[in-house]
CSV table of C-alpha atoms and ligand atoms in Angstrom, one decimal:
chain,number,residue,atom,x,y,z
I,268,MET,CA,22.1,85.8,-26.0
I,269,GLN,CA,21.6,89.5,-26.4
I,270,ARG,CA,24.6,91.5,-27.4
I,271,PHE,CA,24.6,94.1,-24.6
I,272,LEU,CA,24.1,93.0,-21.0
I,273,PHE,CA,23.5,95.3,-18.1
I,274,PHE,CA,24.1,93.9,-14.7
I,275,LEU,CA,22.0,95.5,-11.9
I,276,GLY,CA,21.3,94.9,-8.2
I,277,LYS,CA,21.9,96.0,-4.7
I,278,GLY,CA,25.4,96.7,-3.5
I,279,GLY,CA,27.5,93.6,-2.7
I,280,VAL,CA,25.2,91.0,-4.3
I,281,GLY,CA,27.8,90.0,-6.8
I,282,LYS,CA,27.3,92.1,-9.9
I,283,THR,CA,31.0,92.5,-10.6
I,284,THR,CA,31.8,88.8,-9.8
I,285,LEU,CA,29.0,87.5,-12.1
I,286,SER,CA,29.5,89.9,-15.0
I,287,ALA,CA,33.3,89.4,-14.9
I,288,SER,CA,32.8,85.6,-14.7
I,289,LEU,CA,30.6,85.6,-17.7
I,290,ALA,CA,33.1,87.7,-19.6
I,291,GLU,CA,35.9,85.3,-18.7
I,292,TYR,CA,33.8,82.3,-19.7
I,293,LEU,CA,32.8,83.8,-23.1
I,294,ALA,CA,36.5,84.7,-23.8
I,295,SER,CA,37.6,81.2,-22.9
I,296,GLU,CA,35.1,80.0,-25.5
I,297,GLY,CA,36.9,82.1,-28.1
I,298,LYS,CA,34.5,85.0,-28.2
I,299,ARG,CA,35.5,88.6,-28.1
I,300,VAL,CA,34.1,90.3,-25.0
I,301,TYR,CA,34.2,93.8,-23.7
I,302,ILE,CA,33.3,94.5,-20.1
I,303,SER,CA,32.9,97.9,-18.5
I,304,SER,CA,32.2,99.1,-15.1
I,305,LEU,CA,30.1,102.2,-14.6
I,306,ASP,CA,30.2,101.9,-10.9
I,307,PRO,CA,32.0,104.9,-9.4
I,308,ALA,CA,33.5,102.5,-6.8
I,309,HIS,CA,35.3,100.6,-9.6
I,310,ASN,CA,36.7,97.2,-8.9
I,311,LEU,CA,37.0,95.6,-12.3
I,312,TYR,CA,40.8,96.1,-12.3
I,313,ASP,CA,41.1,94.5,-8.9
I,314,TYR,CA,39.0,91.6,-10.1
I,315,PHE,CA,41.2,91.0,-13.1
I,316,GLN,CA,44.4,91.9,-11.0
I,317,GLN,CA,45.3,94.7,-13.4
I,318,PRO,CA,46.8,98.1,-12.7
I,319,PRO,CA,44.4,101.0,-13.3
I,320,ALA,CA,44.7,102.3,-16.8
I,321,GLU,CA,42.9,104.8,-19.1
I,322,GLY,CA,40.8,103.5,-21.9
I,323,VAL,CA,40.5,99.8,-22.8
I,324,THR,CA,42.9,97.1,-21.5
I,325,GLU,CA,43.0,93.7,-23.2
I,326,VAL,CA,43.6,91.4,-20.2
I,327,ARG,CA,44.0,88.4,-22.4
I,328,LYS,CA,43.2,87.5,-25.9
I,329,GLY,CA,39.7,88.8,-26.8
I,330,LEU,CA,38.9,90.0,-23.3
I,331,TYR,CA,38.7,93.8,-23.0
I,332,ILE,CA,38.0,95.7,-19.8
I,333,GLU,CA,37.4,99.4,-19.1
I,334,GLU,CA,36.5,101.5,-16.1
I,335,CYS,CA,34.6,104.5,-17.3
I,336,SER,CA,35.3,107.9,-15.8
I,337,VAL,CA,32.0,109.7,-15.6
I,338,GLU,CA,33.9,112.8,-14.5
I,339,GLY,CA,35.8,112.7,-17.8
I,340,HIS,CA,32.6,112.3,-19.7
I,341,ILE,CA,31.0,115.3,-18.0
I,342,ARG,CA,34.0,117.4,-18.7
I,343,ARG,CA,34.1,116.4,-22.4
I,344,LEU,CA,30.3,116.9,-22.6
I,345,LEU,CA,30.6,120.5,-21.3
I,346,GLU,CA,33.5,121.3,-23.6
I,347,GLU,CA,31.6,120.0,-26.5
I,348,THR,CA,28.4,121.8,-25.5
I,349,SER,CA,30.4,125.0,-25.1
I,350,ARG,CA,31.9,124.6,-28.6
I,351,ARG,CA,28.6,123.9,-30.2
I,352,MET,CA,26.9,126.8,-28.4
I,353,LYS,CA,29.6,129.2,-29.6
I,354,ASP,CA,29.0,127.9,-33.1
I,355,THR,CA,25.2,128.2,-32.8
I,356,TYR,CA,25.1,131.6,-31.1
I,357,ARG,CA,27.9,133.2,-33.1
I,358,TYR,CA,26.2,136.6,-32.9
I,359,LEU,CA,26.6,136.6,-29.1
I,360,THR,CA,30.1,137.9,-28.5
I,361,VAL,CA,30.1,137.4,-24.7
I,362,LEU,CA,29.5,133.8,-23.9
I,363,ASN,CA,31.8,132.6,-21.2
I,364,LEU,CA,30.8,129.0,-20.7
I,365,GLU,CA,34.2,128.0,-19.5
I,366,GLY,CA,33.7,130.3,-16.5
I,367,MET,CA,30.5,128.5,-15.7
I,368,PHE,CA,32.0,124.9,-15.9
I,369,ASP,CA,32.2,124.4,-12.2
I,370,LEU,CA,28.6,125.5,-11.7
I,371,LEU,CA,27.3,123.4,-14.7
I,372,LYS,CA,29.2,120.3,-13.5
I,373,HIS,CA,27.0,120.2,-10.5
I,374,THR,CA,23.7,121.0,-12.3
I,375,PRO,CA,21.0,118.4,-11.4
I,376,GLY,CA,20.9,115.6,-14.0
I,377,MET,CA,24.5,116.3,-15.1
I,378,GLU,CA,25.8,113.1,-13.5
I,379,GLU,CA,23.2,111.0,-15.1
I,380,TYR,CA,23.9,112.7,-18.4
I,381,GLY,CA,27.6,111.8,-17.9
I,382,PHE,CA,26.6,108.1,-17.5
I,383,ILE,CA,24.4,108.2,-20.6
I,384,SER,CA,27.3,109.7,-22.5
I,385,ALA,CA,29.5,106.8,-21.2
I,386,ILE,CA,26.9,104.3,-22.4
I,387,ASP,CA,26.7,106.1,-25.7
I,388,GLU,CA,30.5,105.8,-26.1
I,389,ILE,CA,30.3,102.0,-25.4
I,390,TYR,CA,27.6,101.7,-28.0
I,391,ARG,CA,29.4,103.7,-30.7
I,392,ARG,CA,33.0,103.2,-30.0
I,393,ARG,CA,33.3,99.8,-28.4
I,394,SER,CA,30.8,97.8,-30.4
I,395,GLY,CA,33.5,97.1,-33.1
I,396,LEU,CA,35.8,95.5,-30.5
I,397,ALA,CA,33.6,92.7,-29.3
I,398,GLU,CA,30.7,90.4,-30.0
I,399,HIS,CA,29.5,90.7,-26.4
I,400,LEU,CA,29.4,94.0,-24.4
I,401,ILE,CA,28.8,93.7,-20.7
I,402,VAL,CA,28.1,96.7,-18.4
I,403,ASP,CA,28.5,96.5,-14.6
I,404,MET,CA,26.0,99.2,-13.5
I,405,PRO,CA,26.3,101.6,-10.6
I,406,PRO,CA,24.2,101.4,-7.4
I,407,THR,CA,20.4,101.0,-7.8
I,408,GLY,CA,19.2,104.5,-7.3
I,409,LEU,CA,21.7,105.9,-9.9
I,410,SER,CA,21.0,103.0,-12.3
I,411,LEU,CA,17.3,103.7,-12.3
I,412,ARG,CA,17.9,107.3,-13.0
I,413,ILE,CA,20.1,106.4,-15.9
I,414,PHE,CA,17.4,104.2,-17.3
I,415,SER,CA,14.8,106.9,-17.0
I,416,MET,CA,17.1,109.6,-18.6
I,417,PRO,CA,16.4,109.0,-22.3
I,418,LEU,CA,12.6,109.3,-21.6
I,419,THR,CA,13.1,112.5,-19.6
I,420,THR,CA,15.3,113.8,-22.3
I,421,HIS,CA,12.6,113.2,-25.0
I,422,ARG,CA,10.1,115.1,-22.9
I,423,TRP,CA,12.4,118.0,-22.3
I,424,ILE,CA,13.3,118.2,-26.0
I,425,ASP,CA,9.7,118.1,-27.0
I,426,SER,CA,9.0,121.1,-24.7
I,427,LEU,CA,12.1,123.0,-25.9
I,428,VAL,CA,11.2,122.4,-29.5
I,429,SER,CA,7.7,123.9,-29.1
I,430,LEU,CA,9.2,126.8,-27.2
I,431,ARG,CA,11.8,127.4,-29.9
I,432,ARG,CA,9.1,127.3,-32.6
I,433,LYS,CA,7.2,130.0,-30.8
I,434,ILE,CA,10.3,132.2,-30.7
I,435,LEU,CA,10.8,131.7,-34.4
I,436,SER,CA,7.2,132.5,-35.1
I,437,ARG,CA,7.4,135.7,-33.1
I,438,ARG,CA,10.6,136.6,-35.1
I,439,ARG,CA,8.7,136.1,-38.3
I,440,GLU,CA,5.9,138.3,-37.2
I,441,ILE,CA,8.5,141.0,-36.4
I,442,THR,CA,10.1,140.6,-39.8
I,443,HIS,CA,6.7,141.2,-41.5
I,444,ILE,CA,6.5,144.6,-39.8
I,445,LYS,CA,10.2,145.6,-39.7
I,446,GLY,CA,11.6,143.7,-42.7
I,447,ARG,CA,14.0,140.8,-42.8
I,448,SER,CA,17.1,143.0,-42.3
I,449,TYR,CA,15.9,143.8,-38.8
I,450,PHE,CA,17.5,140.7,-37.4
I,451,GLY,CA,20.5,140.5,-39.7
I,452,ASP,CA,21.6,137.3,-41.5
I,453,ALA,CA,23.1,135.6,-38.4
I,454,VAL,CA,19.7,135.2,-36.8
I,455,ALA,CA,17.3,132.6,-38.1
I,456,VAL,CA,13.6,133.3,-38.6
I,457,ASP,CA,12.5,130.1,-40.3
I,458,ASP,CA,12.4,126.6,-38.7
I,459,GLU,CA,14.6,125.0,-41.3
I,460,ASP,CA,17.4,127.6,-41.0
I,461,ASP,CA,17.5,127.5,-37.2
I,462,PRO,CA,20.7,125.9,-35.7
I,463,VAL,CA,19.0,125.5,-32.3
I,464,LEU,CA,16.2,123.3,-33.8
I,465,ARG,CA,18.9,121.4,-35.6
I,466,GLU,CA,20.8,120.8,-32.4
I,467,LEU,CA,17.7,119.7,-30.6
I,468,SER,CA,16.9,117.2,-33.3
I,469,VAL,CA,20.4,115.8,-33.1
I,470,GLU,CA,19.9,115.4,-29.3
I,471,TYR,CA,16.5,113.9,-29.9
I,472,ARG,CA,17.8,111.2,-32.2
I,473,ARG,CA,20.6,110.4,-29.8
I,474,ALA,CA,18.1,110.0,-26.9
I,475,VAL,CA,16.0,107.7,-29.1
I,476,GLU,CA,19.0,105.6,-30.0
I,477,ILE,CA,20.1,105.2,-26.3
I,478,GLU,CA,16.6,104.4,-25.3
I,479,GLY,CA,16.5,101.7,-27.9
I,480,LEU,CA,19.8,100.3,-26.5
I,481,LEU,CA,18.6,100.4,-22.9
I,482,LYS,CA,15.2,98.7,-23.6
I,483,ASP,CA,15.2,96.8,-26.8
I,484,ARG,CA,15.0,93.1,-25.8
I,485,GLU,CA,16.6,91.8,-28.9
I,486,LEU,CA,19.6,94.1,-28.6
I,487,SER,CA,20.1,94.2,-24.9
I,488,ALA,CA,19.2,92.4,-21.7
I,489,ARG,CA,19.0,93.5,-18.1
I,490,VAL,CA,20.4,91.0,-15.6
I,491,LEU,CA,19.2,91.5,-12.1
I,492,VAL,CA,21.4,90.0,-9.4
I,493,MET,CA,20.1,89.4,-5.9
I,494,ASN,CA,20.9,87.2,-2.9
I,495,TYR,CA,18.6,85.2,-0.7
I,496,ASP,CA,18.2,88.0,1.8
I,497,GLU,CA,15.3,90.3,2.4
I,498,LEU,CA,17.0,93.6,1.6
I,499,SER,CA,18.3,92.5,-1.8
I,500,LEU,CA,14.9,90.9,-2.5
I,501,LYS,CA,13.1,94.1,-1.7
I,502,GLU,CA,15.5,96.1,-3.8
I,503,ALA,CA,15.0,93.6,-6.7
I,504,MET,CA,11.2,94.3,-6.4
I,505,LEU,CA,11.9,98.0,-6.5
I,506,ILE,CA,14.1,97.7,-9.6
I,507,ILE,CA,11.5,95.6,-11.5
I,508,LYS,CA,8.6,97.9,-10.6
I,509,ASP,CA,10.6,101.1,-11.5
I,510,LEU,CA,11.8,99.6,-14.8
I,511,LYS,CA,8.3,98.3,-15.6
I,512,ALA,CA,7.0,101.9,-15.2
I,513,LEU,CA,9.5,102.9,-17.9
I,514,HIS,CA,8.4,99.8,-20.1
I,515,ILE,CA,11.8,98.2,-19.6
I,516,SER,CA,12.1,94.5,-18.9
I,517,VAL,CA,14.3,92.6,-16.5
I,518,ASP,CA,15.2,89.6,-18.6
I,519,TYR,CA,17.2,87.5,-16.2
I,520,ILE,CA,17.2,87.2,-12.5
I,521,VAL,CA,20.3,85.6,-10.9
I,522,CYS,CA,20.0,84.5,-7.3
I,523,ASN,CA,23.7,84.6,-6.3
I,524,LYS,CA,25.3,83.0,-3.2
I,525,ALA,CA,22.4,80.5,-3.1
I,526,GLY,CA,22.7,78.4,0.0
I,527,LEU,CA,23.7,81.4,2.1
I,528,GLY,CA,20.8,82.9,3.9
I,529,ARG,CA,17.1,82.6,3.1
I,530,VAL,CA,14.0,84.6,2.4
I,531,ASP,CA,10.3,84.5,3.2
I,532,GLU,CA,8.7,82.2,0.6
I,533,LYS,CA,5.8,84.6,0.3
I,534,ASN,CA,8.1,87.5,-0.7
I,535,LEU,CA,9.9,85.3,-3.2
I,536,ASP,CA,6.6,84.3,-4.8
I,537,GLU,CA,5.6,87.9,-5.0
I,538,LEU,CA,8.9,88.7,-6.7
I,539,LYS,CA,8.3,85.8,-9.1
I,540,ASP,CA,4.8,87.1,-10.0
I,541,LEU,CA,6.2,90.6,-10.5
I,542,SER,CA,9.0,89.4,-12.7
I,543,GLY,CA,6.7,87.9,-15.3
I,544,ASP,CA,8.7,86.0,-18.0
I,545,SER,CA,12.2,86.7,-16.6
I,546,ILE,CA,14.4,83.7,-16.7
I,547,TRP,CA,15.8,82.7,-13.3
I,548,VAL,CA,19.0,80.9,-12.3
I,549,ASP,CA,20.7,80.1,-8.9
I,550,ILE,CA,24.5,80.5,-8.5
I,551,PRO,CA,25.8,78.8,-5.5
I,552,TYR,CA,27.7,80.4,-2.6
I,553,TYR,CA,31.3,79.3,-2.9
I,554,GLY,CA,32.3,79.4,0.7
I,555,ASP,CA,35.3,77.1,0.4
I,556,VAL,CA,37.5,79.5,-1.4
I,557,THR,CA,39.0,83.0,-0.7
I,558,THR,CA,37.6,84.3,-4.0
I,559,PRO,CA,34.8,83.0,-6.2
I,560,ARG,CA,37.0,83.9,-9.2
I,561,GLU,CA,38.3,80.3,-8.9
I,562,TYR,CA,34.9,79.3,-10.1
I,563,ALA,CA,34.6,82.0,-12.8
I,564,LEU,CA,34.3,79.5,-15.7
I,565,GLU,CA,31.7,77.5,-13.9
I,566,ILE,CA,29.7,80.6,-13.0
I,567,GLY,CA,30.1,82.0,-16.5
I,568,GLU,CA,28.9,78.8,-18.1
I,569,ALA,CA,25.8,78.7,-15.9
I,570,LEU,CA,24.9,82.3,-16.8
I,571,CYS,CA,25.6,81.6,-20.5
I,572,SER,CA,23.3,78.6,-20.6
I,573,MET,CA,20.6,80.6,-18.8
I,574,MET,CA,20.9,83.3,-21.5
I,575,ASN,CA,20.9,80.9,-24.4
I,576,GLN,CA,17.7,79.1,-23.3
T,780,ATP,N1,28.8,83.1,-5.6
T,780,ATP,C1,29.6,83.7,-4.7
T,780,ATP,N2,30.2,82.9,-3.7
T,780,ATP,C2,31.0,83.4,-2.8
T,780,ATP,N3,31.3,84.7,-2.7
T,780,ATP,C3,30.8,85.6,-3.6
T,780,ATP,C4,29.9,85.1,-4.7
T,780,ATP,N4,29.6,86.1,-5.5
T,780,ATP,C5,30.2,87.2,-4.9
T,780,ATP,N5,30.9,86.9,-3.9
T,780,ATP,C6,31.7,87.8,-3.0
T,780,ATP,O1,30.8,88.8,-2.5
T,780,ATP,C7,31.4,90.0,-2.5
T,780,ATP,C8,30.7,91.0,-3.3
T,780,ATP,O2,30.7,90.7,-4.6
T,780,ATP,P1,30.9,91.7,-5.8
T,780,ATP,O3,31.9,92.7,-5.5
T,780,ATP,O4,30.9,91.0,-7.1
T,780,ATP,O5,29.4,92.4,-5.6
T,780,ATP,P2,28.9,93.8,-6.3
T,780,ATP,O6,27.5,93.6,-6.4
T,780,ATP,O7,29.7,94.1,-7.5
T,780,ATP,O8,29.3,94.8,-5.2
T,780,ATP,P3,29.3,96.4,-5.3
T,780,ATP,O9,27.9,96.9,-5.3
T,780,ATP,O10,30.1,96.8,-4.1
T,780,ATP,O11,30.1,96.7,-6.6
T,780,ATP,C9,32.8,89.8,-2.9
T,780,ATP,O12,33.7,89.6,-1.8
T,780,ATP,C10,32.8,88.6,-3.8
T,780,ATP,O13,34.0,87.8,-3.8
T,781,MG,MG1,30.9,95.8,-8.1
């Protein structure tokens, strides 16, 4: 079983139920498990009947849960960026980024960047807690944008680096004519002295690392949850196609609430063709209980054996 598991799928198909059941089962087997919800409409605390808390809560021995606040990540990201920009552009005396926070918070892409920062934190800061790290992902559209983010970031950084190199080269041309003192010591003219290029290379490395985490099939797996209904099946197709375009695999497909509803066989075959070598499993619909949590260990065991095939 891969160490990091990302649960994806249409709203209401059972992502939280299945990811939490797997976590409970693994913990019952004596493993240390961390589960996090990135869904803005959190319900992990409800599932585990816990009061909301900040940070990580150990619900029982070896089982850690956390609901990530993307807002908090965006705020910290902007504060950190502001601090680093002030360090980098020390020669600019008026740089009032705090005054622009409200505007920056709503910049396109910022929300996705907040999610990437949350995933980055799980990777760096929570890995030591547990052997298995499970992430209950947000609704499909947002999840797909999160998965595409590292690639977009690469491309952006590539363009910014070449733009920055052009600026530095112009500065060098000017120093040939006017002398090095023209810019003063605080302004870099060579690539290796430039703090902006350094910042860009830090961001580049971070994007490469997160991309590895999101797509490396040995380190992580993507678990797609669907039901036997046409809408969730169509959404499953969309997810597989979009991830494929990013060269990201869907490793497991879980048909949850099996026995409830049905789909056109033709569409199901099409999905099977599209999914290639993904491993499939059915989880039954537990209609006889008020909550499928009563079957958590059974569900978790079925998922675990699918993943250990
Ligand atoms: N196998 C199952 N049998 C019976 N009920 C189930 C099963 N799986 C999930 N449910 C129920 O379906 C509902 C939706 O499940 P859940 O909240 O896990 O879905 P979700 O994909 O996390 O939804 P959201 O997108 O809203 O976060 C819940 O009421 C849950 O108890
Ligand atoms: Mg959920």
